[in-house]
Amino acid sequence: MHSPCPKIPRAALGRHIGHLGGLVTGVSSFEDGVAIGAPARAAGGFGGFSLSEAWLDLSLRFRAAVEVEIAHRRLFLWLPVAAGAGVTLYFAADREPSLAYAGLLTGCAVVIAFALRRFRGPFAFALVLAFLSIGFLCATLRTYLVSAPVIDRVRVLKLTGTIEEMDLRRIGARFVLRIAKAEGLAPDEAPFRVRLTLRETPHVEAGAFVSLTARLLPPAKLVLPGGYDFARDAFFARIGGVGSVLGHVEQAPAPAPPGLWLALMTAIDRARNALAQRVFTIVGGDEGAVAAAMVTGKRDLLSDKARELIREAGIFHIITISGVQMTLVAGMIFWIVRRVLAFSTVLALHYPIKKWAAGAAIVGAIAYDVFTGSRVGTERALFMTLIVLAAVIADRRGFTMRNLAYAAFAVIIFEPEALLGASFQLSFAAVSALVAVSEARSEFTARKRAERERREPPPRNLLSRMLGKALDVVIWLFIATFCATLATASYMAYDFHELSPYVLIGNPLTLTVIEFFAVPGALIGALLYPLGLDGPVWHYVGSGIELIFWAAAKIAAAPDSTFYIRAFAPWAIVFLTLAVLSIVLWRSLLMRLTSLAFLTLGLLGAVSGGGFDVAIAPTGENAAVRLSDGKLAVIGARPEPFEAEQWLRADGDGREARALLALGTYCDKLGCVGRLFDGSALALVMQQAAFEEDCLRADIIVSPHKAPASCAAPLIFDRAGLESSGAVTLRITGNGFAVSPARSPDEDRPWSRPPKRMEQPSASDEPVSQSNEVEDVDGRDRE
């Protein structure tokens, strides 16, 4: 009977055992922060290895690399990744999971992991499953806790409630109303809050109890399979409807005083608006709008032209409150408080003023987060900052990958839905790259210091030392910017379908303005604002922003300033994420090389997205067709810029959406006709009378009404079908059309309910136009 294991010569086996011994010895003598070099080869080298010997050598090297990662305590960093995978699995389900069952599975997984804690391999596997289950449970529990009614169709309702947040625009405003009563809806049918737009300048502020009449729509559904899901974001924000105010907003007597938390939040919003208006008035124009956004987080004053300019320059994050601002605010408070306390010899020598300064910075960071609106990117930065400052108080290292893992855990526990958003993806990718660069710089500095100690350095004067340090800072700043840009590139391409090659120029300039203009100006201006002496400070901030706009205009005007990219295959971003994680989390070279396999699979998915030739809106009111020139044209009786922009971006088309509406089509009062590049005809039927003719001549029928049973068109997407499938894309193949719906046939999630079956649906019901009040695409923060 033969052994299944291959026979290995004793001499070769001895070489491998000696090799592994050298690796383990190197691991045992490992010092934190210093990389381990490969061990010396045994005498005789590796020449003449058989395949079995090579495989054994590779396995031994892999085991040694794992030991290095364990010595560096890097395996812990993959636990939040496992929890994030659990969150992703939750959102991939087509039906709402059972909370009780998810809790039971999580409990069992934790118990199994605890029972296997003495067996390293099985324990690691069980621990990953436990954190996968924890992430799944957190997402399920979060959905249960925030669940609130969502309106099912277009309604005109008289509403009363409290204005929670008011975002002023140059003309009109947008505000969030917490509903107290909605006439015509039962209490269990009324949304918790709605988002409304107002075309006139409001005379009420946040905190006011108002009465108004509004036209409400359900939050917009997906306009593309796998695209941006505003309905899901609205659900987790407890927004059950969007729309516009009809008439005036009237202040009404409140039936009861607001709660303490609501009163505090509305008071803060009023203060934010007052400061934003003052900054905007003093600085003026788009520079003033950017200054107001950088100081208060209020971004609705910025013009569309300015938004497009900074987007093309790759510096959209300048109008978002993110990790850079949070870190600088906390750092300045820490430095100022510590320096002031150090003036006292008694305090400096006998008391922990460093910890006191960290405590003051914690308070300042929390206040800054609350005052600037506490968005997802700001909350992530706050979690990270608090962990770093807490480490200072506990006499531990602050800026580490482990603390970033704790911040990721905090987001997964409290806001798991944020993992699917561009803000979380961009911010965590960038910060993880910056931490990895910081770790590499620490190792590099340690090696240089060790080399200087072994040999006498050449004498240098003060000026040469200062220039050397300045050059070192510039080099590492460029490396950090380059690495952060690479880490976020896949998410920029996946979420926004564009990349800016000049971001390496724009980002350092943006950071400079934030560091030397925005953050110091915001702190000093906020202190002087109550005294009315803040005007010169805002002019100083505005001068820095003028520099940004000048540079942004030059970058946007440069050739190939923006590359537009088609939508990826859905699985591509998973492998691209694993590639980034493998580079930043592992420390050994062999483990980091695994990123190449993930990167290859991710890039393969990025170029194999498939694309589409027809896109149909979930309402059936609009569609996009590919014409003979290979480009898309948008047709419809009321084409929506939001839908058109989503379709064009997913197609890698950078043209302006508004300029393409109804291009290359024929429309009349009954509907529109578009002819595809293969000669097929798509008829968009807006009136019931057009079905008879269009069903005979068109290959594809699209309509917001119910098509008659006698319609003989090969493909029909009417109101009933689209309510079930959601948005649909078609791709021309050799055998006809490949159909991709946004909803699976059995999908039933709180933000994507199946249609209610009606025995006699009316064709005259008002179609649901969904994008008048949709959050703009750039509302998915690029923080």
PDB file of N, CA and C in Angstrom, residues 337-351 353 356:
ATOM      1  N   VAL A 337      -3.811  73.605  24.169  1.00  0.00           N
ATOM      2  CA  VAL A 337      -4.057  73.348  25.593  1.00  0.00           C
ATOM      3  C   VAL A 337      -2.778  72.873  26.274  1.00  0.00           C
ATOM      4  N   ARG A 338      -2.038  72.015  25.628  1.00  0.00           N
ATOM      5  CA  ARG A 338      -0.803  71.508  26.245  1.00  0.00           C
ATOM      6  C   ARG A 338       0.224  72.616  26.405  1.00  0.00           C
ATOM      7  N   ARG A 339       0.360  73.497  25.404  1.00  0.00           N
ATOM      8  CA  ARG A 339       1.328  74.582  25.501  1.00  0.00           C
ATOM      9  C   ARG A 339       0.932  75.590  26.576  1.00  0.00           C
ATOM     10  N   VAL A 340      -0.360  75.877  26.669  1.00  0.00           N
ATOM     11  CA  VAL A 340      -0.814  76.821  27.701  1.00  0.00           C
ATOM     12  C   VAL A 340      -0.556  76.250  29.092  1.00  0.00           C
ATOM     13  N   LEU A 341      -0.879  74.973  29.304  1.00  0.00           N
ATOM     14  CA  LEU A 341      -0.649  74.358  30.611  1.00  0.00           C
ATOM     15  C   LEU A 341       0.840  74.262  30.932  1.00  0.00           C
ATOM     16  N   ALA A 342       1.673  74.145  29.901  1.00  0.00           N
ATOM     17  CA  ALA A 342       3.118  74.017  30.133  1.00  0.00           C
ATOM     18  C   ALA A 342       3.742  75.312  30.632  1.00  0.00           C
ATOM     19  N   PHE A 343       3.034  76.425  30.523  1.00  0.00           N
ATOM     20  CA  PHE A 343       3.559  77.672  31.076  1.00  0.00           C
ATOM     21  C   PHE A 343       3.688  77.598  32.592  1.00  0.00           C
ATOM     22  N   SER A 344       2.899  76.744  33.217  1.00  0.00           N
ATOM     23  CA  SER A 344       2.986  76.562  34.669  1.00  0.00           C
ATOM     24  C   SER A 344       3.980  75.449  34.974  1.00  0.00           C
ATOM     25  N   THR A 345       5.038  75.780  35.680  1.00  0.00           N
ATOM     26  CA  THR A 345       6.049  74.780  36.024  1.00  0.00           C
ATOM     27  C   THR A 345       5.467  73.702  36.916  1.00  0.00           C
ATOM     28  N   VAL A 346       4.600  74.102  37.834  1.00  0.00           N
ATOM     29  CA  VAL A 346       3.998  73.132  38.752  1.00  0.00           C
ATOM     30  C   VAL A 346       3.167  72.115  37.985  1.00  0.00           C
ATOM     31  N   LEU A 347       2.330  72.596  37.070  1.00  0.00           N
ATOM     32  CA  LEU A 347       1.486  71.684  36.295  1.00  0.00           C
ATOM     33  C   LEU A 347       2.329  70.798  35.378  1.00  0.00           C
ATOM     34  N   ALA A 348       3.331  71.403  34.740  1.00  0.00           N
ATOM     35  CA  ALA A 348       4.136  70.651  33.791  1.00  0.00           C
ATOM     36  C   ALA A 348       4.936  69.535  34.450  1.00  0.00           C
ATOM     37  N   LEU A 349       5.394  69.747  35.679  1.00  0.00           N
ATOM     38  CA  LEU A 349       6.260  68.778  36.335  1.00  0.00           C
ATOM     39  C   LEU A 349       5.506  67.757  37.185  1.00  0.00           C
ATOM     40  N   HIS A 350       4.335  68.104  37.646  1.00  0.00           N
ATOM     41  CA  HIS A 350       3.671  67.253  38.626  1.00  0.00           C
ATOM     42  C   HIS A 350       2.321  66.696  38.164  1.00  0.00           C
ATOM     43  N   TYR A 351       1.832  67.121  37.003  1.00  0.00           N
ATOM     44  CA  TYR A 351       0.516  66.672  36.577  1.00  0.00           C
ATOM     45  C   TYR A 351       0.568  66.206  35.120  1.00  0.00           C
ATOM     46  N   ILE A 353      -0.323  66.803  32.044  1.00  0.00           N
ATOM     47  CA  ILE A 353      -0.965  67.809  31.185  1.00  0.00           C
ATOM     48  C   ILE A 353      -1.181  67.278  29.769  1.00  0.00           C
ATOM     49  N   TRP A 356      -4.464  65.701  29.952  1.00  0.00           N
ATOM     50  CA  TRP A 356      -5.501  66.730  30.045  1.00  0.00           C
ATOM     51  C   TRP A 356      -5.757  67.348  28.667  1.00  0.00           C
TER      52      TRP A 356
END
